[in-house]
Amino acid sequence: MNEEIEKEIGIHGSRWEGFHQGYFSDPVISRHLTEEIISAVDEADPAVLVDLGGGTGYLLSELMKEKIDPEIRLVNLDLSLQQLKRTGSDRITTIRESLSEFKRAQLASDGDRVLFLMRSALHYFGESGLVTVLRHLRAQMKAGEYFVHQTACFTSQISADCLNTIYDGMGTTKWYPTVEVLMPILKATDWEVIRVTDAPGLRLASDELKERYRLSDNTVSKIRERVMRDFGEIDGVLEVTTDGFIAYLSYKIFRCRAKDIDAD
Ligand SMILES: C[S@@+](CC[C@H](N)C(=O)[O-])C[C@H]1O[C@@H](n2cnc3c(N)ncnc32)[C@H](O)[C@@H]1O
C-alpha cells in the first residue's frame, strides 16, 4: 500500500462506485472514454487490455457490455486490494501492483500486443513523480502501442493552482497540471499524443473531501479561507458555501501512442 491510497482507503471497495455522486460508475459519464477506447482498440487490435489503477474494474465491465472482442484479455491492475476485490467478472484478471513498478511480463506474453487505459490515476504521483511514472509506463510498451487515459488537468493555470492549493491543504501530494504543461511532458516521456478530447468534470464538495481524506472541520475552514484569499470564487472551478466549498475538477482524454524511440 502507498501513502496516497492509505489516506483514502475508507472509501475504496463497496463505497467507491457511489462516491462523488456516482461519477465513477455512471455510464453516461464514462461513455466519452469508453468510445475512445473502443475506437483505439479497433485501430490497434490488442491481445490484452490493461486498466491501470482500474479500481473496481468498472471501465472494463462497461467495455464488456459494449461487446468488446471476447478474445481480448482484460486486466485490472491496482494497488488497493479493497478496490480489486470488487472486480465483478471472471473474465477480468486482477493484479495487485503499483503503476510505477509493474512489469509488462506480468500482463502479457512476448508476442502479445497491449493497450493501456487509465482514468483518474496520474495525479496520484504528484508533480515530482509524474515524469518517472510516465517513463515507466512507456518502458512497459512497444513502439506503436496505445495508451488512452482520462487525466485531470486544466486549461487555465489559475484553475490548476486553485485545485492544487486545496489538495495541498488536505495533506495530499496529488497534483494537477494544465494541458499546456502536460503535453510536453507526454512528448518528453516518448508518448505521441494523437488527440485530446473533453470528458465530463467532477464536482467535489468539501463534505465528501472531508470524509475521503479524513479532514477536521478546522482544516476545511482553513482551506476555504486560503482559497478565498488567494483566488476568490472562480466560475466553474470554485464556489464557497457557508462552511465549506465546492471545487470542480476538469478532465481530458488523451489518445497516445508509444513513440518509436530509435526513430528519433
Ligand atoms: C480515482 S480512482 C479511479 C479508479 C478507476 N480508474 C475509475 O475510473 O473508476 C484511482 C485508482 O488508482 C489506484 N492507484 C493510485 N495509485 C496507484 C499506484 N501507485 N499503483 C496502482 N494503483 C494506484 C487507486 O487505488 C484507485 O483505485
XYZ file of N, CA and C in Angstrom, residues 1 9 12-17 54-58 76-90 92-96:
99
model
N 0.858 -1.204 0.000
C 0.000 0.000 0.000
C 0.893 1.253 0.000
N -8.418 4.987 1.913
C -8.820 3.585 1.840
C -10.270 3.363 2.322
N -12.626 3.134 -0.519
C -12.370 2.134 -1.569
C -13.302 0.940 -1.392
N -13.462 0.182 -2.466
C -14.302 -1.017 -2.393
C -15.756 -0.667 -2.575
N -16.620 -1.160 -1.657
C -18.063 -1.024 -1.871
C -18.513 0.441 -1.915
N -17.792 1.345 -1.260
C -18.216 2.756 -1.253
C -17.823 3.498 -2.532
N -16.791 2.988 -3.216
C -16.194 3.781 -4.292
C -17.175 4.162 -5.389
N -17.944 3.168 -5.865
C -18.755 3.452 -7.055
C -19.884 4.456 -6.802
N -7.222 0.622 -12.149
C -8.592 0.358 -12.631
C -9.643 0.287 -11.539
N -9.247 0.434 -10.289
C -10.226 0.470 -9.189
C -11.038 -0.810 -9.116
N -12.354 -0.669 -9.181
C -13.247 -1.824 -9.035
C -13.485 -2.543 -10.379
N -12.797 -2.122 -11.402
C -12.943 -2.784 -12.707
C -14.138 -2.276 -13.489
N -14.681 -1.138 -13.059
C -15.894 -0.600 -13.690
C -15.729 -0.392 -15.202
N -7.202 -5.839 -14.728
C -7.351 -4.686 -13.839
C -6.151 -4.665 -12.900
N -5.320 -3.630 -13.042
C -4.123 -3.509 -12.208
C -4.319 -2.358 -11.230
N -4.242 -2.642 -9.960
C -4.434 -1.612 -8.942
C -3.679 -2.068 -7.694
N -3.334 -1.098 -6.865
C -2.604 -1.442 -5.648
C -3.547 -1.690 -4.476
N -4.783 -1.252 -4.612
C -5.724 -1.351 -3.488
C -6.508 -2.670 -3.567
N -6.288 -3.501 -2.558
C -6.981 -4.788 -2.504
C -8.493 -4.575 -2.369
N -8.871 -3.548 -1.604
C -10.296 -3.237 -1.406
C -10.980 -2.957 -2.735
N -10.272 -2.267 -3.637
C -10.832 -1.989 -4.964
C -10.878 -3.273 -5.799
N -9.757 -3.973 -5.843
C -9.666 -5.168 -6.701
C -10.693 -6.225 -6.323
N -10.973 -6.331 -5.021
C -11.915 -7.364 -4.557
C -13.316 -7.171 -5.115
N -13.620 -5.930 -5.558
C -14.954 -5.637 -6.098
C -15.060 -5.954 -7.592
N -13.934 -6.306 -8.206
C -13.972 -6.609 -9.642
C -14.928 -7.772 -9.875
N -15.972 -7.507 -10.682
C -17.104 -8.424 -10.661
C -17.173 -9.486 -11.745
N -16.138 -9.666 -12.560
C -16.285 -10.633 -13.646
C -15.081 -11.572 -13.708
N -15.374 -12.841 -13.995
C -14.302 -13.845 -14.117
C -13.412 -13.548 -15.318
N -12.161 -10.780 -16.058
C -11.145 -9.768 -15.726
C -10.134 -10.349 -14.736
N -8.868 -10.355 -15.151
C -7.793 -10.794 -14.247
C -7.388 -9.597 -13.400
N -7.219 -9.809 -12.098
C -6.773 -8.695 -11.250
C -5.300 -8.892 -10.885
N -4.581 -7.793 -10.889
C -3.175 -7.829 -10.481
C -2.963 -6.719 -9.458
N -2.493 -7.111 -8.284
C -2.227 -6.095 -7.257
C -0.769 -5.658 -7.392
